[in-house]
Amino acid sequence: MKVTFLGTSGAIPTSERNPSALVIEREGDRLLFDCAEGTQRQMMRYNSGFDIEHIFITHLHGDHVLGLPGLLQTFEFNEREQPLTIHAPTGTRHELEQLTSVAGTNTSYPVHIRQVSDGDTVLEHREYVVRAFAVTHRTRALGYAVVEADRKGRFDREKAESELGIPPGPKYSKLHAGESVEHNGRTVEPKEVVGPARPGRRVVYTGDTRPVASTRQIAGGADLLIHDGTFTDEHSERAQQTAHSTAREAGRIASQADVKALVLTHLSSRYGGYWRSHPTEAREVFDGRVIPAEDGMTVTVPFPDSGDSVTVEEATA
C-alpha cells in the first residue's frame, strides 16, 4: 500500500505546494482523497494513475474540491466509460452537483454522488473497507480510514510435510483456505498447520480538523496517520479560530492513538519553505516517526507483522 501526496499546502497554493489531494494505491486499486485545483496535472506529474473509480471528499472548501470539474472533463475527453462515484459529507449533494456540472451534464460515463456520514462504511471490498469518521472543521467535514481485513495465518509447510506427511499439492490450498482434509486415515484441521490471522494495514486521513477524539479512536494502532498540521505553536490561536490543528496537536493525537507514523499535511503557505518547526514540535509529544508532507512524496506502508517501517520516496518529477 502506498500513498502519493498530490497537494500538501493549506488553503493557498505555493510555488512548491498544490492544495489538498492524495492517492492511496492498494493492489492496483487507486482511491483519490480530495481534489483541489490542479489535481489532474499533479496526477500526471507524479504518475499516480488516472484509473480512479472512487473519490472521497472530506469537505467542500475550495482547496479540497475545485479540481473536480477539470478532472471530470479530462475523463470525458479520454472517452471514459466506467462509472465514477464521489463520496462526500451528508448535506453537500446540491453544491457538488452544481460544481461538477461545470464539466458538462452529459458525460460519457455515469457520475454518482453519494452522501456519507460519521461511522458509515463508505466502500466495502473483500480485502479492505473505507470508513468515514467525524472531524471538527468550519463546515460539514469527515475523515476517512482505509482498513484492511485480517490476512490468513502463515502456512507451516514443514510441519505439513515432515510431521503430518502431507505432500505439496491441493490439500495445502484447502488447509490454508480453512478447510479440513483427510490424510492417512485421519482428518487434518487447518489450525494444525495454519497460524493465527495476521493484521492488515490501516491508513487514516483527517482532512482539515481540530484534534478530536474520533480521530484518536479510529486511528488506534494505525500504521499511518495523515493529519492536519497547518500551523506551528506560534499560531495556535489562529488554529483554533480556523478549526485547524497545530503540528504539536497532531503529534499528541498520534501519541494517544499509538500510531506507527504521522504525516503532517495542509501546511500553511505563511511558512513558505520554512516548515521545519512543524516536525520538531510534533516530535516533542510523539515518539513515532514524523514526516512533513511534500508534493510528489510517496509513502509505502508495510504489513504490521513485517518488521519494516514506512518508507518515504521524494518526488522525482
C-alpha positions as protocol buffer text, in pm:
chain_id: "A"
residue {
  index: 1
  type: MET
  ca { x: 0 y: 0 z: 0 }
}
residue {
  index: 2
  type: LYS
  ca { x: 137 y: 340 z: -89 }
}
residue {
  index: 3
  type: VAL
  ca { x: 24 y: 699 z: -53 }
}
residue {
  index: 4
  type: THR
  ca { x: 115 y: 961 z: -313 }
}
residue {
  index: 5
  type: PHE
  ca { x: 75 y: 1319 z: -197 }
}
residue {
  index: 6
  type: LEU
  ca { x: -51 y: 1535 z: -484 }
}
residue {
  index: 7
  type: GLY
  ca { x: -112 y: 1851 z: -282 }
}
residue {
  index: 8
  type: THR
  ca { x: 10 y: 1939 z: 66 }
}
residue {
  index: 9
  type: SER
  ca { x: -47 y: 2315 z: 102 }
}
residue {
  index: 10
  type: GLY
  ca { x: -304 y: 2492 z: 311 }
}
residue {
  index: 11
  type: ALA
  ca { x: -578 y: 2698 z: 151 }
}
residue {
  index: 12
  type: ILE
  ca { x: -337 y: 2895 z: -68 }
}
residue {
  index: 13
  type: PRO
  ca { x: -104 y: 2711 z: -308 }
}
residue {
  index: 14
  type: THR
  ca { x: 265 y: 2798 z: -324 }
}
residue {
  index: 15
  type: SER
  ca { x: 524 y: 2754 z: -595 }
}
residue {
  index: 16
  type: GLU
  ca { x: 622 y: 2424 z: -429 }
}
residue {
  index: 17
  type: ARG
  ca { x: 286 y: 2302 z: -299 }
}
residue {
  index: 18
  type: ASN
  ca { x: -54 y: 2240 z: -454 }
}
residue {
  index: 19
  type: PRO
  ca { x: -367 y: 2236 z: -234 }
}
residue {
  index: 20
  type: SER
  ca { x: -504 y: 1914 z: -90 }
}
residue {
  index: 21
  type: ALA
  ca { x: -518 y: 1581 z: -272 }
}
residue {
  index: 22
  type: LEU
  ca { x: -367 y: 1237 z: -227 }
}
residue {
  index: 23
  type: VAL
  ca { x: -396 y: 892 z: -382 }
}
residue {
  index: 24
  type: ILE
  ca { x: -388 y: 568 z: -185 }
}
residue {
  index: 25
  type: GLU
  ca { x: -296 y: 269 z: -401 }
}
residue {
  index: 26
  type: ARG
  ca { x: -356 y: -85 z: -285 }
}
residue {
  index: 27
  type: GLU
  ca { x: -306 y: -392 z: -503 }
}
residue {
  index: 28
  type: GLY
  ca { x: -393 y: -195 z: -815 }
}
residue {
  index: 29
  type: ASP
  ca { x: -690 y: -9 z: -664 }
}
residue {
  index: 30
  type: ARG
  ca { x: -643 y: 369 z: -660 }
}
residue {
  index: 31
  type: LEU
  ca { x: -852 y: 586 z: -430 }
}
residue {
  index: 32
  type: LEU
  ca { x: -842 y: 965 z: -460 }
}
residue {
  index: 33
  type: PHE
  ca { x: -894 y: 1170 z: -144 }
}
residue {
  index: 34
  type: ASP
  ca { x: -983 y: 1536 z: -202 }
}
residue {
  index: 35
  type: CYS
  ca { x: -934 y: 1706 z: -536 }
}
residue {
  index: 36
  type: ALA
  ca { x: -802 y: 2060 z: -520 }
}
residue {
  index: 37
  type: GLU
  ca { x: -738 y: 2282 z: -820 }
}
residue {
  index: 38
  type: GLY
  ca { x: -462 y: 2138 z: -1037 }
}
residue {
  index: 39
  type: THR
  ca { x: -502 y: 1783 z: -908 }
}
residue {
  index: 40
  type: GLN
  ca { x: -522 y: 1630 z: -1254 }
}
residue {
  index: 41
  type: ARG
  ca { x: -190 y: 1789 z: -1351 }
}
residue {
  index: 42
  type: GLN
  ca { x: -34 y: 1664 z: -1028 }
}
residue {
  index: 43
  type: MET
  ca { x: -160 y: 1316 z: -1115 }
}
residue {
  index: 44
  type: MET
  ca { x: 22 y: 1340 z: -1447 }
}
residue {
  index: 45
  type: ARG
  ca { x: 333 y: 1491 z: -1296 }
}
residue {
  index: 46
  type: TYR
  ca { x: 371 y: 1227 z: -1026 }
}
residue {
  index: 47
  type: ASN
  ca { x: 237 y: 928 z: -1223 }
}
residue {
  index: 48
  type: SER
  ca { x: -32 y: 839 z: -973 }
}
residue {
  index: 49
  type: GLY
  ca { x: -256 y: 693 z: -1244 }
}
residue {
  index: 50
  type: PHE
  ca { x: -597 y: 802 z: -1371 }
}
residue {
  index: 51
  type: ASP
  ca { x: -786 y: 474 z: -1324 }
}
residue {
  index: 52
  type: ILE
  ca { x: -989 y: 617 z: -1038 }
}
residue {
  index: 53
  type: GLU
  ca { x: -1336 y: 483 z: -962 }
}
residue {
  index: 54
  type: HIS
  ca { x: -1391 y: 646 z: -622 }
}
residue {
  index: 55
  type: ILE
  ca { x: -1318 y: 998 z: -498 }
}
residue {
  index: 56
  type: PHE
  ca { x: -1354 y: 1076 z: -127 }
}
residue {
  index: 57
  type: ILE
  ca { x: -1415 y: 1441 z: -39 }
}
residue {
  index: 58
  type: THR
  ca { x: -1353 y: 1550 z: 320 }
}
residue {
  index: 59
  type: HIS
  ca { x: -1541 y: 1881 z: 288 }
}
residue {
  index: 60
  type: LEU
  ca { x: -1640 y: 2138 z: 28 }
}
residue {
  index: 61
  type: HIS
  ca { x: -1391 y: 2417 z: 84 }
}
residue {
  index: 62
  type: GLY
  ca { x: -1238 y: 2522 z: -246 }
}
residue {
  index: 63
  type: ASP
  ca { x: -888 y: 2399 z: -166 }
}
residue {
  index: 64
  type: HIS
  ca { x: -1029 y: 2045 z: -149 }
}
residue {
  index: 65
  type: VAL
  ca { x: -1277 y: 2031 z: -439 }
}
residue {
  index: 66
  type: LEU
  ca { x: -1205 y: 2287 z: -713 }
}
residue {
  index: 67
  type: GLY
  ca { x: -1013 y: 2033 z: -916 }
}
residue {
  index: 68
  type: LEU
  ca { x: -1321 y: 1817 z: -973 }
}
residue {
  index: 69
  type: PRO
  ca { x: -1457 y: 1991 z: -1287 }
}
residue {
  index: 70
  type: GLY
  ca { x: -1124 y: 1969 z: -1468 }
}
residue {
  index: 71
  type: LEU
  ca { x: -1066 y: 1608 z: -1370 }
}
residue {
  index: 72
  type: LEU
  ca { x: -1415 y: 1504 z: -1477 }
}
residue {
  index: 73
  type: GLN
  ca { x: -1372 y: 1681 z: -1809 }
}
residue {
  index: 74
  type: THR
  ca { x: -1039 y: 1508 z: -1867 }
}
residue {
  index: 75
  type: PHE
  ca { x: -1208 y: 1175 z: -1806 }
}
residue {
  index: 76
  type: GLU
  ca { x: -1466 y: 1277 z: -2067 }
}
residue {
  index: 77
  type: PHE
  ca { x: -1200 y: 1373 z: -2324 }
}
residue {
  index: 78
  type: ASN
  ca { x: -1035 y: 1035 z: -2266 }
}
residue {
  index: 79
  type: GLU
  ca { x: -1366 y: 862 z: -2352 }
}
residue {
  index: 80
  type: ARG
  ca { x: -1408 y: 712 z: -2010 }
}
residue {
  index: 81
  type: GLU
  ca { x: -1693 y: 463 z: -1979 }
}
residue {
  index: 82
  type: GLN
  ca { x: -1671 y: 319 z: -1628 }
}
residue {
  index: 83
  type: PRO
  ca { x: -1879 y: 484 z: -1354 }
}
residue {
  index: 84
  type: LEU
  ca { x: -1727 y: 732 z: -1109 }
}
residue {
  index: 85
  type: THR
  ca { x: -1853 y: 768 z: -753 }
}
residue {
  index: 86
  type: ILE
  ca { x: -1786 y: 1081 z: -550 }
}
residue {
  index: 87
  type: HIS
  ca { x: -1832 y: 1033 z: -176 }
}
residue {
  index: 88
  type: ALA
  ca { x: -1888 y: 1346 z: 33 }
}
residue {
  index: 89
  type: PRO
  ca { x: -2043 y: 1451 z: 365 }
}
residue {
  index: 90
  type: THR
  ca { x: -2420 y: 1439 z: 401 }
}
residue {
  index: 91
  type: GLY
  ca { x: -2581 y: 1769 z: 308 }
}
residue {
  index: 92
  type: THR
  ca { x: -2337 y: 1858 z: 29 }
}
residue {
  index: 93
  type: ARG
  ca { x: -2506 y: 1693 z: -270 }
}
residue {
  index: 94
  type: HIS
  ca { x: -2656 y: 2010 z: -417 }
}
residue {
  index: 95
  type: GLU
  ca { x: -2329 y: 2203 z: -404 }
}
residue {
  index: 96
  type: LEU
  ca { x: -2139 y: 1912 z: -557 }
}
residue {
  index: 97
  type: GLU
  ca { x: -2393 y: 1876 z: -836 }
}
residue {
  index: 98
  type: GLN
  ca { x: -2351 y: 2244 z: -917 }
}
residue {
  index: 99
  type: LEU
  ca { x: -1973 y: 2216 z: -911 }
}
residue {
  index: 100
  type: THR
  ca { x: -1949 y: 1904 z: -1124 }
}
residue {
  index: 101
  type: SER
  ca { x: -2199 y: 2040 z: -1377 }
}
residue {
  index: 102
  type: VAL
  ca { x: -1929 y: 2285 z: -1487 }
}
residue {
  index: 103
  type: ALA
  ca { x: -1771 y: 1988 z: -1666 }
}
residue {
  index: 104
  type: GLY
  ca { x: -2097 y: 1917 z: -1852 }
}
residue {
  index: 105
  type: THR
  ca { x: -2410 y: 1730 z: -1755 }
}
residue {
  index: 106
  type: ASN
  ca { x: -2397 y: 1464 z: -2027 }
}
residue {
  index: 107
  type: THR
  ca { x: -2071 y: 1287 z: -1962 }
}
residue {
  index: 108
  type: SER
  ca { x: -1983 y: 968 z: -2145 }
}
residue {
  index: 109
  type: TYR
  ca { x: -1977 y: 788 z: -1810 }
}
residue {
  index: 110
  type: PRO
  ca { x: -2209 y: 781 z: -1508 }
}
residue {
  index: 111
  type: VAL
  ca { x: -2117 y: 1010 z: -1218 }
}
residue {
  index: 112
  type: HIS
  ca { x: -2272 y: 917 z: -885 }
}
residue {
  index: 113
  type: ILE
  ca { x: -2265 y: 1144 z: -581 }
}
residue {
  index: 114
  type: ARG
  ca { x: -2302 y: 953 z: -258 }
}
residue {
  index: 115
  type: GLN
  ca { x: -2356 y: 1132 z: 71 }
}
residue {
  index: 116
  type: VAL
  ca { x: -2195 y: 969 z: 375 }
}
residue {
  index: 117
  type: SER
  ca { x: -2194 y: 1027 z: 750 }
}
residue {
  index: 118
  type: ASP
  ca { x: -1987 y: 955 z: 1057 }
}
residue {
  index: 119
  type: GLY
  ca { x: -1946 y: 580 z: 1106 }
}
residue {
  index: 120
  type: ASP
  ca { x: -2051 y: 480 z: 755 }
}
residue {
  index: 121
  type: THR
  ca { x: -1867 y: 208 z: 569 }
}
residue {
  index: 122
  type: VAL
  ca { x: -1820 y: 413 z: 254 }
}
residue {
  index: 123
  type: LEU
  ca { x: -1663 y: 146 z: 37 }
}
residue {
  index: 124
  type: GLU
  ca { x: -1658 y: -227 z: 102 }
}
residue {
  index: 125
  type: HIS
  ca { x: -1409 y: -453 z: -74 }
}
residue {
  index: 126
  type: ARG
  ca { x: -1346 y: -816 z: 13 }
}
residue {
  index: 127
  type: GLU
  ca { x: -998 y: -723 z: 137 }
}
residue {
  index: 128
  type: TYR
  ca { x: -1050 y: -373 z: 279 }
}
residue {
  index: 129
  type: VAL
  ca { x: -1306 y: -110 z: 370 }
}
residue {
  index: 130
  type: VAL
  ca { x: -1310 y: 270 z: 371 }
}
residue {
  index: 131
  type: ARG
  ca { x: -1484 y: 417 z: 675 }
}
residue {
  index: 132
  type: ALA
  ca { x: -1591 y: 775 z: 742 }
}
residue {
  index: 133
  type: PHE
  ca { x: -1543 y: 939 z: 1078 }
}
residue {
  index: 134
  type: ALA
  ca { x: -1638 y: 1272 z: 1229 }
}
residue {
  index: 135
  type: VAL
  ca { x: -1392 y: 1560 z: 1240 }
}
residue {
  index: 136
  type: THR
  ca { x: -1436 y: 1921 z: 1350 }
}
residue {
  index: 137
  type: HIS
  ca { x: -1395 y: 2199 z: 1093 }
}
residue {
  index: 138
  type: ARG
  ca { x: -1591 y: 2510 z: 993 }
}
residue {
  index: 139
  type: THR
  ca { x: -1829 y: 2317 z: 771 }
}
residue {
  index: 140
  type: ARG
  ca { x: -1964 y: 1966 z: 722 }
}
residue {
  index: 141
  type: ALA
  ca { x: -1649 y: 1755 z: 724 }
}
residue {
  index: 142
  type: LEU
  ca { x: -1534 y: 1395 z: 753 }
}
residue {
  index: 143
  type: GLY
  ca { x: -1213 y: 1200 z: 768 }
}
residue {
  index: 144
  type: TYR
  ca { x: -1158 y: 860 z: 607 }
}
residue {
  index: 145
  type: ALA
  ca { x: -984 y: 542 z: 717 }
}
residue {
  index: 146
  type: VAL
  ca { x: -868 y: 267 z: 481 }
}
residue {
  index: 147
  type: VAL
  ca { x: -875 y: -54 z: 686 }
}
residue {
  index: 148
  type: GLU
  ca { x: -757 y: -388 z: 552 }
}
residue {
  index: 149
  type: ALA
  ca { x: -911 y: -715 z: 665 }
}
residue {
  index: 150
  type: ASP
  ca { x: -701 y: -963 z: 859 }
}
residue {
  index: 151
  type: ARG
  ca { x: -492 y: -1187 z: 637 }
}
residue {
  index: 152
  type: LYS
  ca { x: -463 y: -1563 z: 655 }
}
residue {
  index: 153
  type: GLY
  ca { x: -215 y: -1704 z: 902 }
}
residue {
  index: 154
  type: ARG
  ca { x: 117 y: -1840 z: 781 }
}
residue {
  index: 155
  type: PHE
  ca { x: 110 y: -2194 z: 642 }
}
residue {
  index: 156
  type: ASP
  ca { x: 357 y: -2425 z: 816 }
}
residue {
  index: 157
  type: ARG
  ca { x: 476 y: -2627 z: 520 }
}
residue {
  index: 158
  type: GLU
  ca { x: 750 y: -2801 z: 715 }
}
residue {
  index: 159
  type: LYS
  ca { x: 502 y: -2937 z: 969 }
}
residue {
  index: 160
  type: ALA
  ca { x: 256 y: -3037 z: 699 }
}
residue {
  index: 161
  type: GLU
  ca { x: 519 y: -3224 z: 503 }
}
residue {
  index: 162
  type: SER
  ca { x: 755 y: -3360 z: 768 }
}
residue {
  index: 163
  type: GLU
  ca { x: 528 y: -3422 z: 1068 }
}
residue {
  index: 164
  type: LEU
  ca { x: 196 y: -3496 z: 901 }
}
residue {
  index: 165
  type: GLY
  ca { x: 331 y: -3647 z: 580 }
}
residue {
  index: 166
  type: ILE
  ca { x: 113 y: -3437 z: 352 }
}
residue {
  index: 167
  type: PRO
  ca { x: 287 y: -3383 z: 17 }
}
residue {
  index: 168
  type: PRO
  ca { x: 267 y: -3046 z: -158 }
}
residue {
  index: 169
  type: GLY
  ca { x: -50 y: -3018 z: -362 }
}
residue {
  index: 170
  type: PRO
  ca { x: -419 y: -2929 z: -346 }
}
residue {
  index: 171
  type: LYS
  ca { x: -450 y: -3025 z: 21 }
}
residue {
  index: 172
  type: TYR
  ca { x: -220 y: -2737 z: 113 }
}
residue {
  index: 173
  type: SER
  ca { x: -450 y: -2490 z: -58 }
}
residue {
  index: 174
  type: LYS
  ca { x: -756 y: -2633 z: 113 }
}
residue {
  index: 175
  type: LEU
  ca { x: -597 y: -2621 z: 455 }
}
residue {
  index: 176
  type: HIS
  ca { x: -479 y: -2265 z: 403 }
}
residue {
  index: 177
  type: ALA
  ca { x: -830 y: -2172 z: 292 }
}
residue {
  index: 178
  type: GLY
  ca { x: -971 y: -2307 z: 619 }
}
residue {
  index: 179
  type: GLU
  ca { x: -1092 y: -2646 z: 500 }
}
residue {
  index: 180
  type: SER
  ca { x: -1009 y: -2974 z: 676 }
}
residue {
  index: 181
  type: VAL
  ca { x: -865 y: -3259 z: 468 }
}
residue {
  index: 182
  type: GLU
  ca { x: -842 y: -3635 z: 500 }
}
residue {
  index: 183
  type: HIS
  ca { x: -493 y: -3783 z: 505 }
}
residue {
  index: 184
  type: ASN
  ca { x: -363 y: -4125 z: 611 }
}
residue {
  index: 185
  type: GLY
  ca { x: -696 y: -4219 z: 762 }
}
residue {
  index: 186
  type: ARG
  ca { x: -749 y: -3910 z: 976 }
}
residue {
  index: 187
  type: THR
  ca { x: -887 y: -3560 z: 949 }
}
residue {
  index: 188
  type: VAL
  ca { x: -631 y: -3281 z: 949 }
}
residue {
  index: 189
  type: GLU
  ca { x: -768 y: -2949 z: 1072 }
}
residue {
  index: 190
  type: PRO
  ca { x: -643 y: -2614 z: 935 }
}
residue {
  index: 191
  type: LYS
  ca { x: -535 y: -2497 z: 1281 }
}
residue {
  index: 192
  type: GLU
  ca { x: -274 y: -2772 z: 1286 }
}
residue {
  index: 193
  type: VAL
  ca { x: -74 y: -2612 z: 1007 }
}
residue {
  index: 194
  type: VAL
  ca { x: -204 y: -2257 z: 977 }
}
residue {
  index: 195
  type: GLY
  ca { x: -101 y: -1989 z: 1224 }
}
residue {
  index: 196
  type: PRO
  ca { x: -323 y: -1712 z: 1366 }
}
residue {
  index: 197
  type: ALA
  ca { x: -466 y: -1445 z: 1136 }
}
residue {
  index: 198
  type: ARG
  ca { x: -231 y: -1159 z: 1063 }
}
residue {
  index: 199
  type: PRO
  ca { x: -348 y: -798 z: 1087 }
}
residue {
  index: 200
  type: GLY
  ca { x: -393 y: -585 z: 778 }
}
residue {
  index: 201
  type: ARG
  ca { x: -287 y: -224 z: 741 }
}
residue {
  index: 202
  type: ARG
  ca { x: -470 y: 90 z: 848 }
}
residue {
  index: 203
  type: VAL
  ca { x: -422 y: 436 z: 697 }
}
residue {
  index: 204
  type: VAL
  ca { x: -619 y: 732 z: 836 }
}
residue {
  index: 205
  type: TYR
  ca { x: -664 y: 1071 z: 667 }
}
residue {
  index: 206
  type: THR
  ca { x: -830 y: 1350 z: 864 }
}
residue {
  index: 207
  type: GLY
  ca { x: -863 y: 1628 z: 609 }
}
residue {
  index: 208
  type: ASP
  ca { x: -897 y: 1967 z: 784 }
}
residue {
  index: 209
  type: THR
  ca { x: -980 y: 1939 z: 1152 }
}
residue {
  index: 210
  type: ARG
  ca { x: -920 y: 2035 z: 1509 }
}
residue {
  index: 211
  type: PRO
  ca { x: -774 y: 1750 z: 1719 }
}
residue {
  index: 212
  type: VAL
  ca { x: -1073 y: 1532 z: 1811 }
}
residue {
  index: 213
  type: ALA
  ca { x: -1139 y: 1210 z: 1999 }
}
residue {
  index: 214
  type: SER
  ca { x: -1291 y: 1042 z: 1693 }
}
residue {
  index: 215
  type: THR
  ca { x: -957 y: 1061 z: 1513 }
}
residue {
  index: 216
  type: ARG
  ca { x: -781 y: 909 z: 1812 }
}
residue {
  index: 217
  type: GLN
  ca { x: -1033 y: 627 z: 1825 }
}
residue {
  index: 218
  type: ILE
  ca { x: -1032 y: 526 z: 1460 }
}
residue {
  index: 219
  type: ALA
  ca { x: -655 y: 571 z: 1431 }
}
residue {
  index: 220
  type: GLY
  ca { x: -581 y: 345 z: 1727 }
}
residue {
  index: 221
  type: GLY
  ca { x: -273 y: 142 z: 1633 }
}
residue {
  index: 222
  type: ALA
  ca { x: -279 y: 270 z: 1274 }
}
residue {
  index: 223
  type: ASP
  ca { x: 21 y: 218 z: 1052 }
}
residue {
  index: 224
  type: LEU
  ca { x: -7 y: 572 z: 915 }
}
residue {
  index: 225
  type: LEU
  ca { x: -198 y: 880 z: 1031 }
}
residue {
  index: 226
  type: ILE
  ca { x: -220 y: 1171 z: 787 }
}
residue {
  index: 227
  type: HIS
  ca { x: -327 y: 1466 z: 998 }
}
residue {
  index: 228
  type: ASP
  ca { x: -394 y: 1836 z: 955 }
}
residue {
  index: 229
  type: GLY
  ca { x: -77 y: 2011 z: 1072 }
}
residue {
  index: 230
  type: THR
  ca { x: -149 y: 2355 z: 931 }
}
residue {
  index: 231
  type: PHE
  ca { x: 16 y: 2568 z: 1200 }
}
residue {
  index: 232
  type: THR
  ca { x: 301 y: 2576 z: 1450 }
}
residue {
  index: 233
  type: ASP
  ca { x: 270 y: 2673 z: 1815 }
}
residue {
  index: 234
  type: GLU
  ca { x: 329 y: 3035 z: 1721 }
}
residue {
  index: 235
  type: HIS
  ca { x: -13 y: 3044 z: 1555 }
}
residue {
  index: 236
  type: SER
  ca { x: -209 y: 2819 z: 1791 }
}
residue {
  index: 237
  type: GLU
  ca { x: -480 y: 3081 z: 1838 }
}
residue {
  index: 238
  type: ARG
  ca { x: -522 y: 3101 z: 1462 }
}
residue {
  index: 239
  type: ALA
  ca { x: -556 y: 2722 z: 1452 }
}
residue {
  index: 240
  type: GLN
  ca { x: -845 y: 2743 z: 1696 }
}
residue {
  index: 241
  type: GLN
  ca { x: -1010 y: 3029 z: 1509 }
}
residue {
  index: 242
  type: THR
  ca { x: -996 y: 2849 z: 1175 }
}
residue {
  index: 243
  type: ALA
  ca { x: -1065 y: 2497 z: 1310 }
}
residue {
  index: 244
  type: HIS
  ca { x: -728 y: 2356 z: 1207 }
}
residue {
  index: 245
  type: SER
  ca { x: -458 y: 2182 z: 1410 }
}
residue {
  index: 246
  type: THR
  ca { x: -104 y: 2266 z: 1505 }
}
residue {
  index: 247
  type: ALA
  ca { x: 174 y: 2015 z: 1443 }
}
residue {
  index: 248
  type: ARG
  ca { x: 202 y: 1962 z: 1819 }
}
residue {
  index: 249
  type: GLU
  ca { x: -170 y: 1886 z: 1845 }
}
residue {
  index: 250
  type: ALA
  ca { x: -142 y: 1637 z: 1559 }
}
residue {
  index: 251
  type: GLY
  ca { x: 155 y: 1477 z: 1734 }
}
residue {
  index: 252
  type: ARG
  ca { x: -43 y: 1449 z: 2055 }
}
residue {
  index: 253
  type: ILE
  ca { x: -327 y: 1269 z: 1875 }
}
residue {
  index: 254
  type: ALA
  ca { x: -73 y: 1036 z: 1711 }
}
residue {
  index: 255
  type: SER
  ca { x: 77 y: 959 z: 2051 }
}
residue {
  index: 256
  type: GLN
  ca { x: -259 y: 895 z: 2215 }
}
residue {
  index: 257
  type: ALA
  ca { x: -361 y: 668 z: 1927 }
}
residue {
  index: 258
  type: ASP
  ca { x: -25 y: 485 z: 1936 }
}
residue {
  index: 259
  type: VAL
  ca { x: 17 y: 508 z: 1560 }
}
residue {
  index: 260
  type: LYS
  ca { x: 339 y: 398 z: 1395 }
}
residue {
  index: 261
  type: ALA
  ca { x: 395 y: 703 z: 1174 }
}
residue {
  index: 262
  type: LEU
  ca { x: 248 y: 1051 z: 1135 }
}
residue {
  index: 263
  type: VAL
  ca { x: 239 y: 1266 z: 822 }
}
residue {
  index: 264
  type: LEU
  ca { x: 174 y: 1637 z: 873 }
}
residue {
  index: 265
  type: THR
  ca { x: -6 y: 1793 z: 578 }
}
residue {
  index: 266
  type: HIS
  ca { x: -208 y: 2103 z: 482 }
}
residue {
  index: 267
  type: LEU
  ca { x: 90 y: 2320 z: 576 }
}
residue {
  index: 268
  type: SER
  ca { x: 7 y: 2690 z: 573 }
}
residue {
  index: 269
  type: SER
  ca { x: 162 y: 2900 z: 298 }
}
residue {
  index: 270
  type: ARG
  ca { x: 262 y: 3159 z: 560 }
}
residue {
  index: 271
  type: TYR
  ca { x: 565 y: 2944 z: 639 }
}
residue {
  index: 272
  type: GLY
  ca { x: 690 y: 2931 z: 280 }
}
residue {
  index: 273
  type: GLY
  ca { x: 981 y: 2690 z: 270 }
}
residue {
  index: 274
  type: TYR
  ca { x: 1045 y: 2730 z: 644 }
}
residue {
  index: 275
  type: TRP
  ca { x: 833 y: 2447 z: 777 }
}
residue {
  index: 276
  type: ARG
  ca { x: 1092 y: 2258 z: 981 }
}
residue {
  index: 277
  type: SER
  ca { x: 937 y: 2367 z: 1311 }
}
residue {
  index: 278
  type: HIS
  ca { x: 634 y: 2153 z: 1229 }
}
residue {
  index: 279
  type: PRO
  ca { x: 803 y: 1810 z: 1268 }
}
residue {
  index: 280
  type: THR
  ca { x: 1017 y: 1938 z: 1557 }
}
residue {
  index: 281
  type: GLU
  ca { x: 710 y: 2038 z: 1758 }
}
residue {
  index: 282
  type: ALA
  ca { x: 526 y: 1715 z: 1676 }
}
residue {
  index: 283
  type: ARG
  ca { x: 826 y: 1504 z: 1785 }
}
residue {
  index: 284
  type: GLU
  ca { x: 824 y: 1668 z: 2125 }
}
residue {
  index: 285
  type: VAL
  ca { x: 499 y: 1486 z: 2205 }
}
residue {
  index: 286
  type: PHE
  ca { x: 514 y: 1182 z: 1974 }
}
residue {
  index: 287
  type: ASP
  ca { x: 789 y: 919 z: 1980 }
}
residue {
  index: 288
  type: GLY
  ca { x: 699 y: 761 z: 1646 }
}
residue {
  index: 289
  type: ARG
  ca { x: 811 y: 873 z: 1304 }
}
residue {
  index: 290
  type: VAL
  ca { x: 703 y: 1221 z: 1194 }
}
residue {
  index: 291
  type: ILE
  ca { x: 704 y: 1305 z: 823 }
}
residue {
  index: 292
  type: PRO
  ca { x: 633 y: 1653 z: 686 }
}
residue {
  index: 293
  type: ALA
  ca { x: 435 y: 1609 z: 364 }
}
residue {
  index: 294
  type: GLU
  ca { x: 572 y: 1732 z: 34 }
}
residue {
  index: 295
  type: ASP
  ca { x: 410 y: 1731 z: -309 }
}
residue {
  index: 296
  type: GLY
  ca { x: 505 y: 1420 z: -503 }
}
residue {
  index: 297
  type: MET
  ca { x: 620 y: 1234 z: -195 }
}
residue {
  index: 298
  type: THR
  ca { x: 527 y: 866 z: -179 }
}
residue {
  index: 299
  type: VAL
  ca { x: 493 y: 679 z: 149 }
}
residue {
  index: 300
  type: THR
  ca { x: 489 y: 299 z: 132 }
}
residue {
  index: 301
  type: VAL
  ca { x: 314 y: 124 z: 420 }
}
residue {
  index: 302
  type: PRO
  ca { x: 435 y: -230 z: 504 }
}
residue {
  index: 303
  type: PHE
  ca { x: 229 y: -501 z: 674 }
}
residue {
  index: 304
  type: PRO
  ca { x: 233 y: -469 z: 1054 }
}
residue {
  index: 305
  type: ASP
  ca { x: 399 y: -809 z: 1105 }
}
residue {
  index: 306
  type: SER
  ca { x: 676 y: -748 z: 851 }
}
residue {
  index: 307
  type: GLY
  ca { x: 902 y: -573 z: 1098 }
}
residue {
  index: 308
  type: ASP
  ca { x: 959 y: -296 z: 842 }
}
residue {
  index: 309
  type: SER
  ca { x: 891 y: 75 z: 882 }
}
residue {
  index: 310
  type: VAL
  ca { x: 720 y: 305 z: 636 }
}
residue {
  index: 311
  type: THR
  ca { x: 948 y: 421 z: 357 }
}
residue {
  index: 312
  type: VAL
  ca { x: 944 y: 765 z: 202 }
}
residue {
  index: 313
  type: GLU
  ca { x: 1039 y: 850 z: -154 }
}
residue {
  index: 314
  type: GLU
  ca { x: 1072 y: 1212 z: -251 }
}
residue {
  index: 315
  type: ALA
  ca { x: 927 y: 1342 z: -576 }
}
residue {
  index: 316
  type: THR
  ca { x: 1128 y: 1263 z: -887 }
}
residue {
  index: 317
  type: ALA
  ca { x: 930 y: 1480 z: -1129 }
}
